[in-house]
Short mmCIF file of C-alpha atoms in Angstrom, two decimals:
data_model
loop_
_atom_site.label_atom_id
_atom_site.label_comp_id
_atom_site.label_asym_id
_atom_site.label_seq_id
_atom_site.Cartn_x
_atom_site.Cartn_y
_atom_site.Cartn_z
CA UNK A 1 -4.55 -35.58 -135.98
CA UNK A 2 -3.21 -32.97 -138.42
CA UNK A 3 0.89 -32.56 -138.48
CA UNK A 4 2.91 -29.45 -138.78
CA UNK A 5 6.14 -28.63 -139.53
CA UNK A 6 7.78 -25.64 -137.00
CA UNK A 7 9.15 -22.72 -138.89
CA UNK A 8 12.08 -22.65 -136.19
CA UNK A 9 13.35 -25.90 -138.17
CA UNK A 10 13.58 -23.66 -141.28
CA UNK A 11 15.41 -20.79 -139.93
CA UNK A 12 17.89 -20.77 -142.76
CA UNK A 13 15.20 -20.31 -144.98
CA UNK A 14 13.10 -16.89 -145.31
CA UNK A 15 9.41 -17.45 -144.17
CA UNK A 16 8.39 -17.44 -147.59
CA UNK A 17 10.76 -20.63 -148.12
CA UNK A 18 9.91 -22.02 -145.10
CA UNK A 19 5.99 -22.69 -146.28
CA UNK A 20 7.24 -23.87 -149.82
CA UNK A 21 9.33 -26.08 -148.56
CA UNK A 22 6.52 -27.34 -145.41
CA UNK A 23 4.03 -27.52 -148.33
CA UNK A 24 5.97 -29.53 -150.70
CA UNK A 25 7.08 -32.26 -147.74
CA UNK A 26 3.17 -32.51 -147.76
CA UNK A 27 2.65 -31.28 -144.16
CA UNK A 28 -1.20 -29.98 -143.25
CA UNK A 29 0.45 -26.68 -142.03
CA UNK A 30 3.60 -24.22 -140.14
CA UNK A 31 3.90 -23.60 -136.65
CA UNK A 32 5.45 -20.60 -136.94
CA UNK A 33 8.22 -19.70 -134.98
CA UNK A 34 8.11 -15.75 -133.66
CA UNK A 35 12.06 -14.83 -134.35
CA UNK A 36 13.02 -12.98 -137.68
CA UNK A 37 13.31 -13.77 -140.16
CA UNK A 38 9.97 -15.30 -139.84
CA UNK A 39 8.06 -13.34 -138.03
CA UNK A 40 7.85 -11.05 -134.49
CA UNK A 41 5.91 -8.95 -132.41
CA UNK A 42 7.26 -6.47 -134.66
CA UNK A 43 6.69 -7.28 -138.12
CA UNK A 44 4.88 -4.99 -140.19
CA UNK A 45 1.26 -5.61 -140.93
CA UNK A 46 1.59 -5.63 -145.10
CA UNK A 47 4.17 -8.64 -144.34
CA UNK A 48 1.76 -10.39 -141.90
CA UNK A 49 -0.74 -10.21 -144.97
CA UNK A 50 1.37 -11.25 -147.51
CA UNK A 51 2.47 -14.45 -144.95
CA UNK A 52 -1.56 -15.40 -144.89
CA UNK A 53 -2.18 -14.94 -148.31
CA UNK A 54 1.10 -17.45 -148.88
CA UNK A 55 -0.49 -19.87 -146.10
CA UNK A 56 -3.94 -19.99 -148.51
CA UNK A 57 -1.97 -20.48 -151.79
CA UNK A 58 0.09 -23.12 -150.07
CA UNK A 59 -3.18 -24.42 -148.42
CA UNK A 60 -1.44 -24.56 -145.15
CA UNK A 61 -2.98 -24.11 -142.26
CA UNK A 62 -1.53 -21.82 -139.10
CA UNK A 63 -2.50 -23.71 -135.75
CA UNK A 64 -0.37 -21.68 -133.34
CA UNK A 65 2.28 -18.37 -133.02
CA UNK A 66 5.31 -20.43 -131.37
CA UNK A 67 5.82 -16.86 -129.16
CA UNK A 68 9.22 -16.29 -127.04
CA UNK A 69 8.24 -13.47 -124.89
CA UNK A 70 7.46 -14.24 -121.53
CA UNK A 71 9.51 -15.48 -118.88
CA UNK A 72 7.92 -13.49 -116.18
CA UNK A 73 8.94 -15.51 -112.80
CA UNK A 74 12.34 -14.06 -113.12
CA UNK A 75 11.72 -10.84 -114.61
CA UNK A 76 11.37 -7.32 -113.16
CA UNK A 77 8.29 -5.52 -113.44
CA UNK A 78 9.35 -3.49 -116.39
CA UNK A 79 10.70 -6.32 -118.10
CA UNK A 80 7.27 -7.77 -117.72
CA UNK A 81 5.53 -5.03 -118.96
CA UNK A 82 7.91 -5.02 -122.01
CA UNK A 83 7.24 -8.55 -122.69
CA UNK A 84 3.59 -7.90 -122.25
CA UNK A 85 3.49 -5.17 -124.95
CA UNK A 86 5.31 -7.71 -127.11
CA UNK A 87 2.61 -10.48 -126.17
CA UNK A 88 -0.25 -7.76 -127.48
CA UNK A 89 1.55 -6.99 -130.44
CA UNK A 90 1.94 -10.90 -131.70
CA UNK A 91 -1.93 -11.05 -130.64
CA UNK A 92 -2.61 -8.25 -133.37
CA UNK A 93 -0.55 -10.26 -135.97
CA UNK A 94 -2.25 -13.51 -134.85
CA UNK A 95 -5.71 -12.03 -135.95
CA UNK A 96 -4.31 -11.29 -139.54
CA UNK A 97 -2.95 -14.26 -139.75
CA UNK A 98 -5.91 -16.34 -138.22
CA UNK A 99 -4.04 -18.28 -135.77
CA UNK A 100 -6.06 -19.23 -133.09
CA UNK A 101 -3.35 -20.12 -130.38
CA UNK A 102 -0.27 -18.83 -129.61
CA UNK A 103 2.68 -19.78 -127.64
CA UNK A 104 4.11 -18.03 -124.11
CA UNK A 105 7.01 -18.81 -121.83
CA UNK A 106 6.22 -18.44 -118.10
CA UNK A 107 10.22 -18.74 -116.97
CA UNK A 108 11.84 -20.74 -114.67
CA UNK A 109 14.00 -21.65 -112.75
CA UNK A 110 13.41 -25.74 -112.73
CA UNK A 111 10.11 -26.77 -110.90
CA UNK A 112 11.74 -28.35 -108.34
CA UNK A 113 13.80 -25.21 -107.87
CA UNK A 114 11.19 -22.96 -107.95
CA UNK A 115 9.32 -20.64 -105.16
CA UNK A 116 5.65 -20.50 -104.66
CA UNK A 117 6.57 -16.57 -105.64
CA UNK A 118 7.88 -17.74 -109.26
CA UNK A 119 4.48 -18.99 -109.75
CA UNK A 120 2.69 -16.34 -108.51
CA UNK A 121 4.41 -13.60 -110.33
CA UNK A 122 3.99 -15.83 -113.48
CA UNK A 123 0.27 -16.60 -113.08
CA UNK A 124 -0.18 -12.42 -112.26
CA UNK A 125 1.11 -11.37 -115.78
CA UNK A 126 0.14 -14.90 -117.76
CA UNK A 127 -3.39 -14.09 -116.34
CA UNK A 128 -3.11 -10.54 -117.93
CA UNK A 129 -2.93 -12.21 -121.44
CA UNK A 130 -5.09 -14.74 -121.07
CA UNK A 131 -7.47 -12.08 -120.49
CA UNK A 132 -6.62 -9.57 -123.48
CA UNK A 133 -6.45 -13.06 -125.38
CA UNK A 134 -10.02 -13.87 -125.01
CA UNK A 135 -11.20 -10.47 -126.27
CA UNK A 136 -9.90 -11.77 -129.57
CA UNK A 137 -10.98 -15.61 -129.18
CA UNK A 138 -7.76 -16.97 -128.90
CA UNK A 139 -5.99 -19.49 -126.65
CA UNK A 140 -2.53 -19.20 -125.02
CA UNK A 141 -0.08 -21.98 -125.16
CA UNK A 142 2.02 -23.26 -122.11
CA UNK A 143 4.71 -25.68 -123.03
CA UNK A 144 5.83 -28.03 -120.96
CA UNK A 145 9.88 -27.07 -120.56
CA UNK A 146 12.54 -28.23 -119.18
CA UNK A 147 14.45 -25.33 -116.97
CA UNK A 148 10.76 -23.93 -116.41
CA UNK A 149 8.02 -23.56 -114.15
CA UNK A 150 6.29 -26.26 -116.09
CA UNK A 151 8.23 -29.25 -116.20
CA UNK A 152 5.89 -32.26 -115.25
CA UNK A 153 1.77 -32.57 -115.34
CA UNK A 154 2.01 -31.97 -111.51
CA UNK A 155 3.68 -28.13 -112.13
CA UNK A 156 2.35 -27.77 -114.87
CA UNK A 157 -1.87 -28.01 -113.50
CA UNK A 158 -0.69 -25.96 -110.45
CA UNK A 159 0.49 -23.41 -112.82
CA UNK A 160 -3.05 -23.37 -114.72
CA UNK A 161 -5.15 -23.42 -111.46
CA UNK A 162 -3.58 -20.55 -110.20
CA UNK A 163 -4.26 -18.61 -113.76
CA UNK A 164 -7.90 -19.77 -113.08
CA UNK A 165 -8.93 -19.55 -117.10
CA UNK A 166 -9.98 -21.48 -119.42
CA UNK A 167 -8.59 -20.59 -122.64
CA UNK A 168 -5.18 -21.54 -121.65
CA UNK A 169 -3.90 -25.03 -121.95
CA UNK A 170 -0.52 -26.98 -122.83
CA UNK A 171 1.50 -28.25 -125.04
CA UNK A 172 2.56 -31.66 -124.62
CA UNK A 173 6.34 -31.96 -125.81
CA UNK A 174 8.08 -35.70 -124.53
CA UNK A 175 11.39 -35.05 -125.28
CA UNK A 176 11.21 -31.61 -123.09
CA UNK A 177 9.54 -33.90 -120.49
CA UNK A 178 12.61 -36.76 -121.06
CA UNK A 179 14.56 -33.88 -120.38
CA UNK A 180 13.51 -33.72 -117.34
CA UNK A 181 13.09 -37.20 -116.45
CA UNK A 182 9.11 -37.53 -115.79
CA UNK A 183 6.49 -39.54 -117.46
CA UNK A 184 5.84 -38.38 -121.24
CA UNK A 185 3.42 -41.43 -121.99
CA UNK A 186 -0.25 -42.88 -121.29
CA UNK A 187 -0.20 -41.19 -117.65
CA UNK A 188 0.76 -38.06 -118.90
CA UNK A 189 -1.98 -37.24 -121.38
CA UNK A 190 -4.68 -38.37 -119.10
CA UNK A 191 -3.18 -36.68 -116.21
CA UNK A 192 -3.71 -33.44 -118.64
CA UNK A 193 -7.15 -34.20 -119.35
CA UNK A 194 -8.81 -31.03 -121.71
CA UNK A 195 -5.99 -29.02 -120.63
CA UNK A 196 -3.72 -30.62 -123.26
CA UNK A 197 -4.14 -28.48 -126.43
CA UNK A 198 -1.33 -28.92 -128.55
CA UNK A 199 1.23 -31.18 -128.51
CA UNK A 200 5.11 -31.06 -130.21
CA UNK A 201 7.29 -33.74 -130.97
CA UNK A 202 11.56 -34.60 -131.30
CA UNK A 203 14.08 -36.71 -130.06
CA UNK A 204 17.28 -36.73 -127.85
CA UNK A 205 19.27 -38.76 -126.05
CA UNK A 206 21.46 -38.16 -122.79
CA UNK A 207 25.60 -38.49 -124.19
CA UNK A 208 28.49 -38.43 -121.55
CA UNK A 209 29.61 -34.86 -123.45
CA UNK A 210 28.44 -31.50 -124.65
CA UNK A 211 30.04 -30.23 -127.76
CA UNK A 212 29.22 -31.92 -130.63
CA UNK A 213 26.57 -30.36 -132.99
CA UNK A 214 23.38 -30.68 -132.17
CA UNK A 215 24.62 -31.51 -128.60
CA UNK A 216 23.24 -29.25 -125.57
CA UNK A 217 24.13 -29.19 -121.71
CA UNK A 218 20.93 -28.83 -119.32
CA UNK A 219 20.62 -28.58 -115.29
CA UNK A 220 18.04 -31.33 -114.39
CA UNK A 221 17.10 -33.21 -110.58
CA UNK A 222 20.19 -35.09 -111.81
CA UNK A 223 22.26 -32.31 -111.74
CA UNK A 224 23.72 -30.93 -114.99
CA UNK A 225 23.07 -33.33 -117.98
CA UNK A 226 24.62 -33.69 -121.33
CA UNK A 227 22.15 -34.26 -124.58
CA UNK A 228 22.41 -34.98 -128.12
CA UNK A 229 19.04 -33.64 -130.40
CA UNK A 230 18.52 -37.07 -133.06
CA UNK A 231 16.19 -37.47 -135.79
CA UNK A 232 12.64 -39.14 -134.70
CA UNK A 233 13.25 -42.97 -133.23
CA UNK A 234 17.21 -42.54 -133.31
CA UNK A 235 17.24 -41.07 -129.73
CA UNK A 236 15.64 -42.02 -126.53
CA UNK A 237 12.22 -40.43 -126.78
CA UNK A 238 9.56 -43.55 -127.14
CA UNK A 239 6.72 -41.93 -128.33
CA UNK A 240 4.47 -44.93 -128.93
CA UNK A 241 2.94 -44.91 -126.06
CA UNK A 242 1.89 -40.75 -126.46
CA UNK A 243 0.63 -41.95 -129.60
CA UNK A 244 -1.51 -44.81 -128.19
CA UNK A 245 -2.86 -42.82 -125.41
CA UNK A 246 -3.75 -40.03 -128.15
CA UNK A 247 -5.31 -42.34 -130.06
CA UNK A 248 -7.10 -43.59 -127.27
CA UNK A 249 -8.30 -40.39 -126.05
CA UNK A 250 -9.51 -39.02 -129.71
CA UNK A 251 -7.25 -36.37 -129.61
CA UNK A 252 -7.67 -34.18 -132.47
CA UNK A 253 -5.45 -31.42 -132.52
CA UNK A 254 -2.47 -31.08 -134.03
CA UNK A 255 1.02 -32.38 -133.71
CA UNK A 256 4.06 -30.10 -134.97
CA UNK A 257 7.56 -31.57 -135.53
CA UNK A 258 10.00 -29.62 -133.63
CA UNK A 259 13.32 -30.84 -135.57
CA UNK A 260 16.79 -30.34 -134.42
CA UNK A 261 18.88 -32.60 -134.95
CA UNK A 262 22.22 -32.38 -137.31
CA UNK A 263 21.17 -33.03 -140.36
CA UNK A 264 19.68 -30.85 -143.30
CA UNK A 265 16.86 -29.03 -142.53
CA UNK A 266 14.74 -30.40 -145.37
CA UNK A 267 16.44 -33.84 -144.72
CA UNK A 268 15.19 -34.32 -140.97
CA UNK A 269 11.87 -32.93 -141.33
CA UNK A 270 11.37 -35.59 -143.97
CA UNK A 271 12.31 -38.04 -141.74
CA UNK A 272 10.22 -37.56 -138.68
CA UNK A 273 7.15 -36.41 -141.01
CA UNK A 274 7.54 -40.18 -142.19
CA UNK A 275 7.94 -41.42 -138.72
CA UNK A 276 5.28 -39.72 -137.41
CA UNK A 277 2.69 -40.63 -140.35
CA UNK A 278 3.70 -44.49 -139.15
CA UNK A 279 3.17 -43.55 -135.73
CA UNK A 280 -0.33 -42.44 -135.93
CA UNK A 281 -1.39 -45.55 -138.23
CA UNK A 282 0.05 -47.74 -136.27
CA UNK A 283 -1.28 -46.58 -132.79
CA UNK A 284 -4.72 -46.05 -134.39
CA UNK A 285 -4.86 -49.45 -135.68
CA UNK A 286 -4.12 -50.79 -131.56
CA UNK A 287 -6.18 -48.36 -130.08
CA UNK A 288 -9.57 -49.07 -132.69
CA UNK A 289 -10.37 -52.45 -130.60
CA UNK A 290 -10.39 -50.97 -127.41
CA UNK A 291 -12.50 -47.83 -128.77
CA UNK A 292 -14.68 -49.87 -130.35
CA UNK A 293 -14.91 -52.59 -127.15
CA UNK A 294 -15.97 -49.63 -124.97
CA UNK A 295 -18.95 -48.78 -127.25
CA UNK A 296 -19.96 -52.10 -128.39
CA UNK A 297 -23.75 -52.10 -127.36
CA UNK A 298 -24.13 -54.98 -125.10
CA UNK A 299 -27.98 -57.11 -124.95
CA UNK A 300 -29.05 -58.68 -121.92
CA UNK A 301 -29.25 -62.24 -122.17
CA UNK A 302 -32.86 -63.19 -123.03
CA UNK A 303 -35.13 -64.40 -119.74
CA UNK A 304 -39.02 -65.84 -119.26
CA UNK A 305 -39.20 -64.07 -116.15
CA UNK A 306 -42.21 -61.96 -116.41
CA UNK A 307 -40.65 -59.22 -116.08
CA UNK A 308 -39.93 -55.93 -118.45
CA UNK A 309 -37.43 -56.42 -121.08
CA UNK A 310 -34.26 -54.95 -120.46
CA UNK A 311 -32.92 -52.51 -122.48
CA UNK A 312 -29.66 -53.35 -124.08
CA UNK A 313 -27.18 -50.65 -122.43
CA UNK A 314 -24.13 -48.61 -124.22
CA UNK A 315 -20.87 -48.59 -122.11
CA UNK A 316 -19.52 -44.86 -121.59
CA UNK A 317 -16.39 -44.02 -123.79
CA UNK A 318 -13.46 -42.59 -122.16
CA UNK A 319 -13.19 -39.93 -123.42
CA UNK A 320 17.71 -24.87 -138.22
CA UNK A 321 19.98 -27.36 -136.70
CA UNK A 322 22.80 -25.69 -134.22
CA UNK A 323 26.40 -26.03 -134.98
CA UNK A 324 27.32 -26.50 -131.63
CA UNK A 325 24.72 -25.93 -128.26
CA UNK A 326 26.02 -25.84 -125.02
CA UNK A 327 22.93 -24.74 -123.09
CA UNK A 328 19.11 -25.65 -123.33
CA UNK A 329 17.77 -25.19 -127.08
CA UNK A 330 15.47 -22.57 -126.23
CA UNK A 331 14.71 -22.32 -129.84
CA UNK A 332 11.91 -25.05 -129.43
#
């Protein structure tokens, strides 16, 4: 697993900043967040290539475009086309800046609000990208949201077998998914399959008020809930058990830190880079004996039946911090 730091984290900072400051921390590259002063649909072309040639002399990579246009179950048609046109014009920049995925918003309301016609608008116009996204070999990100279509594996598949493509998959992100009170662990990732491309990482807890920085109100099954972003293993967002299961799995992809909490920028992404490093070590270290016991070639004991040896057999393998929020940080 590679780690990135997202740019959103770093919003203070310009973009050029933003990678000096990812670089020096150590991180393998930027997810870069698609507001100014970072970057946008609109963003001239000479900046784009001054941003890649600042990604090579910081040797950072780009894995994905962390896009904010979208939202097309509650949108009219014109606001759909509009945030198409947008989508096509971060898909130019992507090429530049050779990113291979980037990041859209389908919309909401909640899943377990939502009409079969929220989907189906969505999966009309998220189809439409997908398509203009494979004439320039990318892949288009999903992430699993709280307030969205895509809240749990369940909505989130139904969403993706309605857009009927395969260059489209999701980002796994546990403390949207503890948001919404579903499984974020073992079940989860396996319950993705191939599907999960990407995955992001923070922390919160659920706090009796709203109003605190880095505290944020959202409407869940439970009704309207009260949250408070932390620093990595400070909150209630477990992610050992992600961690095994990605282990496990031999995922390979990459893992941005999605920091939010109330503490300095610089500060908190040092924090949960460090807890994150452990993470991965640690979970690798559980999950190399049962890797290893599902490969283990296993021999036959020996017999003086005359009959042909057998074969010894080979067992399959399985496969910038808010002041003050008072609504869903849709800056992640």
């Amino acid at each position: 697993m590679k780690i990135a730091a997202f740019s959103g984290a770093l919003m203070e900072y310009s973009i050029q900043e933003a990678m000096k400051i990812t670089a020096n921390l150590g991180f393998d590259g930027i997810e870069i967040a698609c507001r100014e002063p970072h970057l946008s649909p609109q963003t001239s072309l000479p900046r784009v290539k001054e941003i890649r040639r600042l990604a090579d002399e910081h040797v950072l990579d780009i894995p994905a475009l962390g896009g904010y246009m979208g939202r097309f179950s509650e949108s009219s048609d014109s606001e759909c086309a509009a945030a198409y046109d947008e989508f096509l014009g971060l898909l130019e920049r992507a090429d530049y800046l050779e990113t291979d995925m980037i990041r859209i918003f389908p919309g909401g309301p909640n899943a377990f609000l939502a009409a079969d016609y929220h989907y189906e608008k969505a999966a009309h116009w998220l189809k439409k990208c997908v398509a203009e996204a494979r004439r320039h070999e990318k892949k288009i990100l999903l992430e699993i949201h709280n307030v969205s279509l895509i809240e749990t594996v369940e909505s989130s598949m139904r969403l993706l077998e309605m857009i009927g493509e395969d260059n489209v998959g999701l980002i796994h992100d546990a403390g949207n998914m503890y948001i919404s009170d579903t499984d974020f662990g073992r079940a989860s990732v396996t319950g993705l399959g191939s599907r999960l491309l990407h995955v992001h990482v923070k922390d919160e807890k659920r706090i009796p008020e709203a109003g605190g920085p880095g505290t944020f109100r959202n409407v869940t099954r439970h009704g309207e809930e009260h949250f408070l972003q932390c620093r990595l293993g400070e909150g209630e967002v477990d992610h050992r058990e992600l961690f095994e299961a990605l282990a496990e799995t031999g995922y390979g992809g990459w893992v941005t830190l999605e920091c939010f909490a109330p503490y300095p920028p610089v500060e908190q992404l040092a924090h949960d880079r460090d807890a994150v490093r452990q993470l991965i070590r640690e979970t690798a270290a559980v999950a190399a004996p049962a890797i290893a016991s599902t490969t283990a070639p296993t021999t036959a004991p020996a017999t003086t039946a005359p009959a042909s040896p057998i074969a010894s057999t080979t067992a399959p393998t399985s496969a910038s911090p808010s002041s003050s929020s008072v609504s869903a940080p849709g800056g992640n």
